[in-house]
Coordinates of C-alpha atoms and ligand atoms in Angstrom, one line a residue:
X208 CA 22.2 139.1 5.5
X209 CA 23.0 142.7 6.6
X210 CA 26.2 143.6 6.9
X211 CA 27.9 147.3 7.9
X212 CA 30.3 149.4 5.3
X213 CA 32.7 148.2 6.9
X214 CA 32.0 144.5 7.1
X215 CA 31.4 145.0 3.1
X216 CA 34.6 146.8 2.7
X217 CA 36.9 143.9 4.1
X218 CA 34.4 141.0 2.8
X219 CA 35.7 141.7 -0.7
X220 CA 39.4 142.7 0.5
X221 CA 39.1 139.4 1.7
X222 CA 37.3 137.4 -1.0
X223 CA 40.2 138.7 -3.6
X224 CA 42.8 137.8 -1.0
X225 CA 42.2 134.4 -1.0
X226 CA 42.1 134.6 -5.2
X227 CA 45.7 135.8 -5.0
X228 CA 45.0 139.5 -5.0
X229 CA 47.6 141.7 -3.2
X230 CA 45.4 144.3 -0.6
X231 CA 46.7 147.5 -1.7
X232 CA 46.1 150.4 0.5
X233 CA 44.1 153.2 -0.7
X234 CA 46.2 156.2 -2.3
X235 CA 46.1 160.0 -2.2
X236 CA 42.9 162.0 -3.9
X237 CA 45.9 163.8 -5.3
X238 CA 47.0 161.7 -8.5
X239 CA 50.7 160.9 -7.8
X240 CA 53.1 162.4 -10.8
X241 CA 49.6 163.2 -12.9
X242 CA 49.0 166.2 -14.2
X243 CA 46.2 164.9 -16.1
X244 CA 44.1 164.6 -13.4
X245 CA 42.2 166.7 -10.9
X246 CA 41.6 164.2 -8.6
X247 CA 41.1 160.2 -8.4
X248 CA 38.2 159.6 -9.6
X249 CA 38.5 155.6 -9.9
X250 CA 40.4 152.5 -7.9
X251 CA 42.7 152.6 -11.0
X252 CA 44.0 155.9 -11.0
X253 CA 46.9 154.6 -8.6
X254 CA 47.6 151.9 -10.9
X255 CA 47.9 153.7 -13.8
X256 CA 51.3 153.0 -14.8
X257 CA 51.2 149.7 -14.2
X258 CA 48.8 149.7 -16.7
X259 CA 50.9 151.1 -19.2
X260 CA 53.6 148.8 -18.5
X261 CA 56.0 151.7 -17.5
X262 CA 55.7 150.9 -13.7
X263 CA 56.7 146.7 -12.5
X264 CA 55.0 145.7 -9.3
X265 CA 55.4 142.4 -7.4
X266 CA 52.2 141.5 -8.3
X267 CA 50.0 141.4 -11.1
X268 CA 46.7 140.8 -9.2
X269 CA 45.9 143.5 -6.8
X270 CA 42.7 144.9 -4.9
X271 CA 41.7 147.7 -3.3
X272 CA 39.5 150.3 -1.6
X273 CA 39.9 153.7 -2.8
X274 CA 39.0 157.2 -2.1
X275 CA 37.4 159.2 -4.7
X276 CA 36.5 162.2 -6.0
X277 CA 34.3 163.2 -8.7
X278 CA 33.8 167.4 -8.6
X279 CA 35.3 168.4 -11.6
X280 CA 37.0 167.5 -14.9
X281 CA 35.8 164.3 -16.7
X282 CA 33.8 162.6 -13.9
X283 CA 31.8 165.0 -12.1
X284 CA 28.7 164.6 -10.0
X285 CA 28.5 167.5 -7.9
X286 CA 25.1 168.7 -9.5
X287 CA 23.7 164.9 -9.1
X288 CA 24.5 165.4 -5.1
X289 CA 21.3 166.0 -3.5
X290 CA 19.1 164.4 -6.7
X291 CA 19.9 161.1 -6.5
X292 CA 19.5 158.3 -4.3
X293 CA 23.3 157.2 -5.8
X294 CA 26.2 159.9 -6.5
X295 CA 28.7 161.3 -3.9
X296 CA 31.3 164.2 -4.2
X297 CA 33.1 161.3 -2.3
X298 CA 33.0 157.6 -2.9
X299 CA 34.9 154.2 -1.9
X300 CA 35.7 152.3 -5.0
X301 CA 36.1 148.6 -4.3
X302 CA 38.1 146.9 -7.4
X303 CA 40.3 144.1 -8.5
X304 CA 42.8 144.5 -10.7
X305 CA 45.0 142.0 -13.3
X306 CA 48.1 143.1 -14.8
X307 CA 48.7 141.1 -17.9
X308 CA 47.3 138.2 -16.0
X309 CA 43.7 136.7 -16.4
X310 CA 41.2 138.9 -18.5
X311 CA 37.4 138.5 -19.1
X312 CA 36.4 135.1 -17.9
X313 CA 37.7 135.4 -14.6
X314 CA 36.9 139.1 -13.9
X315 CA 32.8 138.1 -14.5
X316 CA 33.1 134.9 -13.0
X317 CA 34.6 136.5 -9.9
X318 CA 32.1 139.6 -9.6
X319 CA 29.3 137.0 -10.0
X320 CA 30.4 135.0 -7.5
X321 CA 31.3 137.4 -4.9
X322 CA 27.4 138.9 -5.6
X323 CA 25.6 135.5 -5.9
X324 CA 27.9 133.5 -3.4
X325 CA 29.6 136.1 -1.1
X326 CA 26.7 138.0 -0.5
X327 CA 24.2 136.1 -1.6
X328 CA 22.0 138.7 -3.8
X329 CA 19.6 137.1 -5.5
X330 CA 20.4 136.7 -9.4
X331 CA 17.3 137.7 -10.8
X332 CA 17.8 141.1 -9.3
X333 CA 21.1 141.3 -11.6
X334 CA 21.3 142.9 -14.8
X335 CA 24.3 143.2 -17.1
X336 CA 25.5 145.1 -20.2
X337 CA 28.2 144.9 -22.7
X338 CA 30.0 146.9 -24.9
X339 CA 28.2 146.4 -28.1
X340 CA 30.1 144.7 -30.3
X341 CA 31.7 142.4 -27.5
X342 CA 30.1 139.2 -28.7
X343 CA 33.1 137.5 -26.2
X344 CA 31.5 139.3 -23.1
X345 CA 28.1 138.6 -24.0
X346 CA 28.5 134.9 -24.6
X347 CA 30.3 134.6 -20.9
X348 CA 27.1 136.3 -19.3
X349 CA 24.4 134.5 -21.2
X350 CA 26.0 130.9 -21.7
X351 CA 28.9 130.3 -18.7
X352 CA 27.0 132.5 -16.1
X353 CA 23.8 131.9 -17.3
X354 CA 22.3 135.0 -17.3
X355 CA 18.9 135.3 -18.9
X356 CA 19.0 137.1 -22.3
X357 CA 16.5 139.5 -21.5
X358 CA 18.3 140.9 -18.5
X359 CA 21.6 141.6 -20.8
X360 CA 21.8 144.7 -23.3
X361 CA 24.3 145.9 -25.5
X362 CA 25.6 149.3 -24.8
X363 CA 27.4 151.8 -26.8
X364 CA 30.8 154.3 -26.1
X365 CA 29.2 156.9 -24.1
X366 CA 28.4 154.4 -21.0
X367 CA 30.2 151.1 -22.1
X368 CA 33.4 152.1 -22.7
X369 CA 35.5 153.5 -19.8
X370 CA 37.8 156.3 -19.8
X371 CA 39.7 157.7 -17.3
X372 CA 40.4 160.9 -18.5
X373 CA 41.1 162.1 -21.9
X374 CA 43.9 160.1 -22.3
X375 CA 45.7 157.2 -20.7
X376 CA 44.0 153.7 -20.1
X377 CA 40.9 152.5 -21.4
X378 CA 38.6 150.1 -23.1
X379 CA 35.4 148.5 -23.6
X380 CA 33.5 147.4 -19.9
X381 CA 30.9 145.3 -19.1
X382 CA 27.9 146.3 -16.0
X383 CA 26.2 144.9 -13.4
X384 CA 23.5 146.4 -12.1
X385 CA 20.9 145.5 -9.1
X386 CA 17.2 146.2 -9.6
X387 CA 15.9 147.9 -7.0
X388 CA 12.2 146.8 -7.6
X389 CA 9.0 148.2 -8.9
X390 CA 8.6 150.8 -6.0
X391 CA 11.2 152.9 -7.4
X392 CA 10.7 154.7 -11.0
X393 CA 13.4 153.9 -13.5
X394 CA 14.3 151.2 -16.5
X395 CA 17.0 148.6 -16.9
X396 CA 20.3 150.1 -18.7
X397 CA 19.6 151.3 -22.3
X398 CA 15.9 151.8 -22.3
X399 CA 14.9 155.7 -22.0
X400 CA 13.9 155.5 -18.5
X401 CA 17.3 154.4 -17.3
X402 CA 18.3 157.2 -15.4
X403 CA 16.3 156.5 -13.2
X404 CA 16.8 155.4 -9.6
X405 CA 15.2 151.9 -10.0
X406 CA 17.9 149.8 -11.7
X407 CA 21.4 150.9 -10.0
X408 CA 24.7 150.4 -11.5
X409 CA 26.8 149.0 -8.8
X410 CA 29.8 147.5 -10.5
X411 CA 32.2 148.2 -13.6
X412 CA 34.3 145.4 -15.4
X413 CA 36.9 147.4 -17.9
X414 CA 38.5 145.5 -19.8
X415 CA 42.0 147.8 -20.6
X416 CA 43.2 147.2 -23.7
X417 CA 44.5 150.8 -25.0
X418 CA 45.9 153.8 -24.2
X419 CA 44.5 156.6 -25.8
X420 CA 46.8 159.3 -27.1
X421 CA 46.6 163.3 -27.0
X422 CA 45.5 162.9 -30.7
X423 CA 42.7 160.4 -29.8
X424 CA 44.6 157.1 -31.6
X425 CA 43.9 154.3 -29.4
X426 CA 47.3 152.2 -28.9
X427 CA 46.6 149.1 -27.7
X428 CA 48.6 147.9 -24.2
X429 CA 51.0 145.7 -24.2
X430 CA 48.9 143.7 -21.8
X431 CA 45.6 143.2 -21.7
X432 CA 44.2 143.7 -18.4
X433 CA 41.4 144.1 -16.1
X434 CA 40.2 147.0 -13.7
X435 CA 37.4 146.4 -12.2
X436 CA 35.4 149.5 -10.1
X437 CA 32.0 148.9 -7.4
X438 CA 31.2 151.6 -4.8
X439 CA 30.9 150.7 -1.2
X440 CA 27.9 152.8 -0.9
X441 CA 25.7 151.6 -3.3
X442 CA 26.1 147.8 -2.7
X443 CA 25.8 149.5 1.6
X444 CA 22.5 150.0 0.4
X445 CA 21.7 147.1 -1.3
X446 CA 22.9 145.1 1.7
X447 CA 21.3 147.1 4.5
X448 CA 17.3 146.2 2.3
X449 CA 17.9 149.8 1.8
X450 CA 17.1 152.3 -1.4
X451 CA 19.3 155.4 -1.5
X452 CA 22.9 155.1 -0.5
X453 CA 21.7 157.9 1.9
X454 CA 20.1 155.9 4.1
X455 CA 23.5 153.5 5.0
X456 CA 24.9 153.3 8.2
X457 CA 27.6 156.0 7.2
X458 CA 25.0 158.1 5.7
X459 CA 22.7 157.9 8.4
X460 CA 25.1 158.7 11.5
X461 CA 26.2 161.6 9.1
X462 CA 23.0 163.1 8.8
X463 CA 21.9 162.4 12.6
X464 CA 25.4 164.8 13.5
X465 CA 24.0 167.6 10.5
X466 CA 21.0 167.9 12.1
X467 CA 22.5 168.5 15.6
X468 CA 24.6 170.7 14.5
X469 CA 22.8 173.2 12.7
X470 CA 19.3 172.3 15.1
X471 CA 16.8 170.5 12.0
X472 CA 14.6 167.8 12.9
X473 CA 13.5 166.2 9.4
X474 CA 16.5 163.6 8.7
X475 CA 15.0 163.3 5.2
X476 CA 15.9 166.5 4.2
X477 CA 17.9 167.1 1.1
X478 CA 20.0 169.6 2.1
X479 CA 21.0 167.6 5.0
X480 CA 21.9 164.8 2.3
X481 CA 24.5 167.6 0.4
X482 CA 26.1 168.4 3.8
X483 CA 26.5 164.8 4.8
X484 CA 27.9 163.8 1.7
X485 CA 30.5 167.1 1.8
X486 CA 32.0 166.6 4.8
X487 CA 33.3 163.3 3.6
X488 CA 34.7 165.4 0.4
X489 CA 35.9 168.5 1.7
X490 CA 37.7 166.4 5.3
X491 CA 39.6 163.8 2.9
X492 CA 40.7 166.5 0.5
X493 CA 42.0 168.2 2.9
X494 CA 43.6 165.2 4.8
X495 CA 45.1 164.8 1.3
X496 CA 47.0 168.2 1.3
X497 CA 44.3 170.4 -0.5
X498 CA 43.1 173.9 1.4
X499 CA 40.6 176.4 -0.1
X500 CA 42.0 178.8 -2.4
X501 CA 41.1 180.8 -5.7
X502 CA 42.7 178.2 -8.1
X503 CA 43.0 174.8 -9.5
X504 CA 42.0 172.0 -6.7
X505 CA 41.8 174.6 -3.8
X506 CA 38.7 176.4 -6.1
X507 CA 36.6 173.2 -6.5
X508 CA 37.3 172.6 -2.5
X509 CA 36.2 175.8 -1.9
X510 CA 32.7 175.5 -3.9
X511 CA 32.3 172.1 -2.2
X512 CA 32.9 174.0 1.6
X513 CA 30.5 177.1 0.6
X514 CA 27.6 174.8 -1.0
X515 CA 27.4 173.3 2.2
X516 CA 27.4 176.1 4.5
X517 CA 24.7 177.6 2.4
X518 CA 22.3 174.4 2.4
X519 CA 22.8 174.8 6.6
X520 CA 22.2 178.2 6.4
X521 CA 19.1 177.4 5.0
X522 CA 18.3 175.1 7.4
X523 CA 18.2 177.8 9.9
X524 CA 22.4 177.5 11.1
X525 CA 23.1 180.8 12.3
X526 CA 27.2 180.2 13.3
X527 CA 30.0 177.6 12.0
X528 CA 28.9 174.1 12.0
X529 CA 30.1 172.4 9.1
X530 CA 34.0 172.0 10.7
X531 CA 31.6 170.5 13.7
X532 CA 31.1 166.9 11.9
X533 CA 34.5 166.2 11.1
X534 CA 34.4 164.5 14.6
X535 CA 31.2 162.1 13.8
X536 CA 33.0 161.6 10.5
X537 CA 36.0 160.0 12.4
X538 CA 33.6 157.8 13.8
X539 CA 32.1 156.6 11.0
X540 CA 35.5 156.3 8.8
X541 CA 38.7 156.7 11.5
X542 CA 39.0 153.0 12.2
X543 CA 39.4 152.4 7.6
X544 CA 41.2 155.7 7.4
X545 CA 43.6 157.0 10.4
X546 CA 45.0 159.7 8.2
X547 CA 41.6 161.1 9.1
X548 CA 42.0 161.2 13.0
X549 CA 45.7 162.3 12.7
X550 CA 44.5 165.3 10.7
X551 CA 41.4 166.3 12.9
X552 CA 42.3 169.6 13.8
X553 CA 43.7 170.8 10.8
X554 CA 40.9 169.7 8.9
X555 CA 38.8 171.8 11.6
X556 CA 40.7 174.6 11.7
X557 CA 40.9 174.8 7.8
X558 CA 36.5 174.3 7.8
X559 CA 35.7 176.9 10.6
X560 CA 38.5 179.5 8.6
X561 CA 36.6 178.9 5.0
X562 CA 32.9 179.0 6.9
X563 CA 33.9 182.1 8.7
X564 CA 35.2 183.7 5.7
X565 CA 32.0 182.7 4.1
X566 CA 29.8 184.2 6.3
X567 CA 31.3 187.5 6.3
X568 CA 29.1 188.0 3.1
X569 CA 26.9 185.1 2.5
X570 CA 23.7 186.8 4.3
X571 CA 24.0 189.7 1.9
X572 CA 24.7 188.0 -1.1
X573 CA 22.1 185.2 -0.2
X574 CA 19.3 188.7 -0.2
X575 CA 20.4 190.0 -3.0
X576 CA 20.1 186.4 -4.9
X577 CA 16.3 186.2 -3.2
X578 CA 15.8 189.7 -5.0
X579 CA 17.4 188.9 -7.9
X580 CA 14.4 186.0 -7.8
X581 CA 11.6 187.4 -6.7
X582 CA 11.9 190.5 -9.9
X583 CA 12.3 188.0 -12.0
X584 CA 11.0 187.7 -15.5
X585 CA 11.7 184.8 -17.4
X586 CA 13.3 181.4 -16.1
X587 CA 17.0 183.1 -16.1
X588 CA 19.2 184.7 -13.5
X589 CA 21.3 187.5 -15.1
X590 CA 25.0 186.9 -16.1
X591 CA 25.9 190.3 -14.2
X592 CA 24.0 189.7 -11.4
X593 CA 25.7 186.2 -10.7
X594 CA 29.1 187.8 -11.2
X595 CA 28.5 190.4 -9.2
X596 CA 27.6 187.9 -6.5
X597 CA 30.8 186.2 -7.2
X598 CA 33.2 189.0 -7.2
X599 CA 31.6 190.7 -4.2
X600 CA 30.4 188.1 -2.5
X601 CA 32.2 185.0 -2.6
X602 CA 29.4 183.2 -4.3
X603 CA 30.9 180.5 -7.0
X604 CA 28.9 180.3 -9.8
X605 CA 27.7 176.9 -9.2
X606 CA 26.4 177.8 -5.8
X607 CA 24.5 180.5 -7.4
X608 CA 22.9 178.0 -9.7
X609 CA 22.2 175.5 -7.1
X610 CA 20.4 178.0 -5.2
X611 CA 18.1 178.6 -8.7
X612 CA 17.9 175.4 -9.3
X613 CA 15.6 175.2 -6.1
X614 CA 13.1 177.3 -8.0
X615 CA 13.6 175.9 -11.3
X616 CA 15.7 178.8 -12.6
X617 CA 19.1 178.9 -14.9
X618 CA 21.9 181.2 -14.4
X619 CA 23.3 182.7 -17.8
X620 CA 26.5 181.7 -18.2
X621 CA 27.6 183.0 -20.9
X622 CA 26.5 186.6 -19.3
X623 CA 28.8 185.6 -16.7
X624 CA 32.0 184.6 -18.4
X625 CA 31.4 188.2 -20.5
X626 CA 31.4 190.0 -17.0
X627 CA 34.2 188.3 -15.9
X628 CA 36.1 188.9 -18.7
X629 CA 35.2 192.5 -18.8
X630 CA 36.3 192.6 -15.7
X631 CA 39.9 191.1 -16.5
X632 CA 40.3 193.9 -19.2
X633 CA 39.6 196.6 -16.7
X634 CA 42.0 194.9 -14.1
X635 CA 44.6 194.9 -16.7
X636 CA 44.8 198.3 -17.9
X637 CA 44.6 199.4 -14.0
X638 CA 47.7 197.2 -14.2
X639 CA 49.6 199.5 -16.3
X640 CA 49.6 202.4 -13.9
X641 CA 50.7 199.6 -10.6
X642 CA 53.5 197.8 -12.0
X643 CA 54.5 197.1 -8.5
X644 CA 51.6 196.3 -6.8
X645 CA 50.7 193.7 -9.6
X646 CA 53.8 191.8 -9.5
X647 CA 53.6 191.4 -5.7
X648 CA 50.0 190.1 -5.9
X649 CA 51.2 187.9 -9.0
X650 CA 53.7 186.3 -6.7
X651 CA 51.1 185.6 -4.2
X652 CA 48.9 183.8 -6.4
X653 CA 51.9 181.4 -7.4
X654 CA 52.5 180.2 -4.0
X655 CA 48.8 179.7 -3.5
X656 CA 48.7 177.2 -7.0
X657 CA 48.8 173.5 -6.1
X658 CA 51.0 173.2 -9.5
X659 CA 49.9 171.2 -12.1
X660 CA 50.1 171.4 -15.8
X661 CA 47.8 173.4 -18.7
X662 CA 45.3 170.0 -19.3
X663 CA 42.1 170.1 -20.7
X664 CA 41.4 168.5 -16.6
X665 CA 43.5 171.5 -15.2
X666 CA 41.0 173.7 -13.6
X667 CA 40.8 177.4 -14.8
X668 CA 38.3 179.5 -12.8
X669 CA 36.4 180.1 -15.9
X670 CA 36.6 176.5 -17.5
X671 CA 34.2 175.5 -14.3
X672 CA 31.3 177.4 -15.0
X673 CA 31.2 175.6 -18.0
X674 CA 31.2 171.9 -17.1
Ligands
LIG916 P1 26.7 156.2 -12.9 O1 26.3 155.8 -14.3 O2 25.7 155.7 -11.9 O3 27.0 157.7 -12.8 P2 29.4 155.6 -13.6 O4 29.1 154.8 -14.8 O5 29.8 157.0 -13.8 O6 28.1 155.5 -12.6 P3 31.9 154.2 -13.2 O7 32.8 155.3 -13.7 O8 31.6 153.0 -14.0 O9 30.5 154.9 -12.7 O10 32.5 153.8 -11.8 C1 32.4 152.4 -11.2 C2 31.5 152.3 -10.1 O11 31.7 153.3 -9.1 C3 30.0 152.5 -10.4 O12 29.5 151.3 -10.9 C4 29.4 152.9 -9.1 O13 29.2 151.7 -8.3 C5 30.5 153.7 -8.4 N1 30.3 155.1 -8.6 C6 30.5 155.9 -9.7 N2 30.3 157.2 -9.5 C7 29.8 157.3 -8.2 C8 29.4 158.4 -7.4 N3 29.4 159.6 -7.8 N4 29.1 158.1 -6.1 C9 29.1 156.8 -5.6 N5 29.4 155.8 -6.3 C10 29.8 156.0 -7.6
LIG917 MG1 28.6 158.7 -13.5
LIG918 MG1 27.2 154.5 -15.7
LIG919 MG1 29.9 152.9 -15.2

């Protein structure tokens, strides 16, 4: 049975419906009240509070589809975008969610059936982990569900126990993952080989049961609760007989308008994959009130925009196209999200500024890089030569790297953050002669800050060369 991303989307709205689920509607990319959080990176995030306890809904079953994005702080995928056939800057989360109402039992009875029954995937393409001392868990799987031993692992913190962020809600989880079959290289979870692109994660039981303080001391919640996390994409492409969540529907029609725009025929390019999946980034963050800038949100924006204008550029675009597929993006996503088409033109207008920008001195900092790589000895581009790309020409670090990357070359970051501090010193004892002049530039930066507190998530230009 095929079904469209959207079909999917309101399939499992529906299924949770009818289990007494209240459909919540999808909130900002900007946590609300949060300053421990660059963006929302999970369908929890709004529910955080509720939670903790210190926010009372009507409800205490809820589900929902929501926006993420993971470019920075705890979750980040950026460098996966482009390498994978699974991780988006951008992502729909589908979850359900108990509040002090039912816990383990019914959160894996309910995902199985809505796989197995709703959708009809076959069983013995479903693989499971738990958390490894969750004998509770594992007995559900192997004798309720009936999952064969063989297809269920034990897994330790790193991937089966779920954080948000350095604090805040969390606990052990339990994962179901679809085998993608013997075409593709990869193992099932916990063997070497897992990281692979054969056996996909596609959904994440957490079972909340803490909250974990500043200090690292796990309090446990009053409640025990569930919060439950499975991207549209990935079970798109599963549904669709397809591999890579780049070949969905959404994915697809992206691509198609990419290749228009900047005039490249081969749909299965990669760079046309990174621009795809950016527009959907860089048009919702800006839906969501964030604009390029120097700082904090507006930085990691900014890197998103200017990767993507370079990956056209080396498909042969010669003028502003990026800002061009906001329009097939509203086609693909305006009917789920109409804060999209009521933002059109500013999300153009805020595309075509940053690309034009951009282009002022990509050309020349894109020759210099090619220098840069063709005199090189060793497997290393020079700290000074990235920062000099950086400070003169608007080339974040990260885009220098992904451009190395391409011919298996690191950037030295630590030669970097030395240049840049260098530079600080110098900027500072010039300071001391231009009072003035530096407080008036001072105040400038201020307005341009999003404002959010000093947290490990809180982006400092520096702090995101080092992720
Ligand atoms: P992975 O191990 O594949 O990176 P994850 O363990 O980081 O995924 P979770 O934090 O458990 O992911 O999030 C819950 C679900 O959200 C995942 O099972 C997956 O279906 C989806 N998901 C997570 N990250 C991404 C991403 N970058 N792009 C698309 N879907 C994602
Ligand atoms: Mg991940
Ligand atoms: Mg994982
Ligand atoms: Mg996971």
């Amino acid at each position: 049975m095929s079904m469209t991303s959207a079909e999917i989307r309101s399939a499992f709205l529906n299924f949770f419906t009818e289990r007494g689920h209240e459909v919540v509607p999808s909130g900002s990319l900007i946590p609300h009240n949060d300053d421990t959080l660059l963006f929302t990176n999970a369908g929890m995030v709004p529910f955080k509070d509720v939670f903790l306890g210190t926010d009372k809904r009507g409800y205490t079953r809820a589900t929902s589809s929501q926006r993420c994005v993971r470019a920075g702080g705890k979750h980040n995928d950026l460098e996966n975008v482009g390498y994978t056939a699974r991780h988006h800057t951008f992502f729909e989360m589908l979850g359900n969610f108990s509040f002090g109402d039912y816990f383990k039992r019914e959160a894996i009875q309910y995902s199985w059936q809505f796989l197995t029954v709703q959708l009809g995937l076959p069983a013995d393409k479903l693989w499971v982990t738990v958390f490894e001392t969750d004998d509770e868990a594992y007995d559900i799987w192997a004798k309720e569900i009936g999952v064969p031993e063989d297809r269920i692992s034990r897994i330790g913190e790193k991937d089966n126990f779920w954080s948000m962020g350095d604090t805040g809600p969390c606990g052990p989880c339990s994962e179901i993952f679809y085998d993608h079959g013997a075409d593709v290289w990869g193992g099932p979870p916990g063997t070497p080989e897992e990281d692979g692109d054969r056996y996909i994660e596609i959904w994440n039981l957490v079972f909340m049961q803490y909250n974990r303080q500043p200090d690292g001391t796990m309090e446990p919640l009053a409640k025990q609760s569930i919060d439950t996390g499975m991207g549209l994409e990935r079970i798109a492409a599963i549904m669709q007989g397809v591999h890579s969540n780049y070949e969905t529907d959404t994915f697809v029609a992206l691509i198609q308008a990419a290749a228009n725009a900047v005039g490249y025929e081969d749909l299965s390019n990669q760079s046309l994959r990174v621009i795809a999946d950016h527009i959907r980034s860089c048009s919702f963050l800006i839906t969501d009130g964030v604009l390029p800038s120097n700082e904090g949100r507006g930085y990691v924006l900014r890197r998103i925009i200017r990767r993507a204008v370079r990956h056209g550029t080396k498909l042969g675009a010669t003028e502003p196209f990026f800002y061009k597929l906001v329009d097939a993006l509203i086609k693909q996503m305006g009917d789920a999200y109409p804060e999209l088409v009521s933002n059109q033109q500013r999300i153009e207008q805020a595309l075509l500024q940053e690309e034009q920008q951009f282009a002022r001195t990509l050309q020349r900092g894109l020759s210099i890089l090619d220098d840069a790589l063709s005199e090189l000895e060793g497997d290393t581009i020079p700290g000074d030569v990235a920062f000099k790309l950086y400070d003169t020409y608007g080339f974040p670090l990260d885009l220098t790297a992904d451009v190395a990357r391409e011919r298996d070359v690191k950037v030295d970051e630590e030669g970097f953050a030395v240049a840049m501090d260098e530079q600080r010193k110098r900027a500072q004892q010039a300071s001391q002669f231009t009072t003035d002049y530096t407080k008036q530039l001072k105040s400038e930066q201020v307005t341009e800050f999003s404002g959010y507190g000093n947290t490990s998530d809180s982006v400092q230009i520096v702090e995101l060369f080092h992720e």
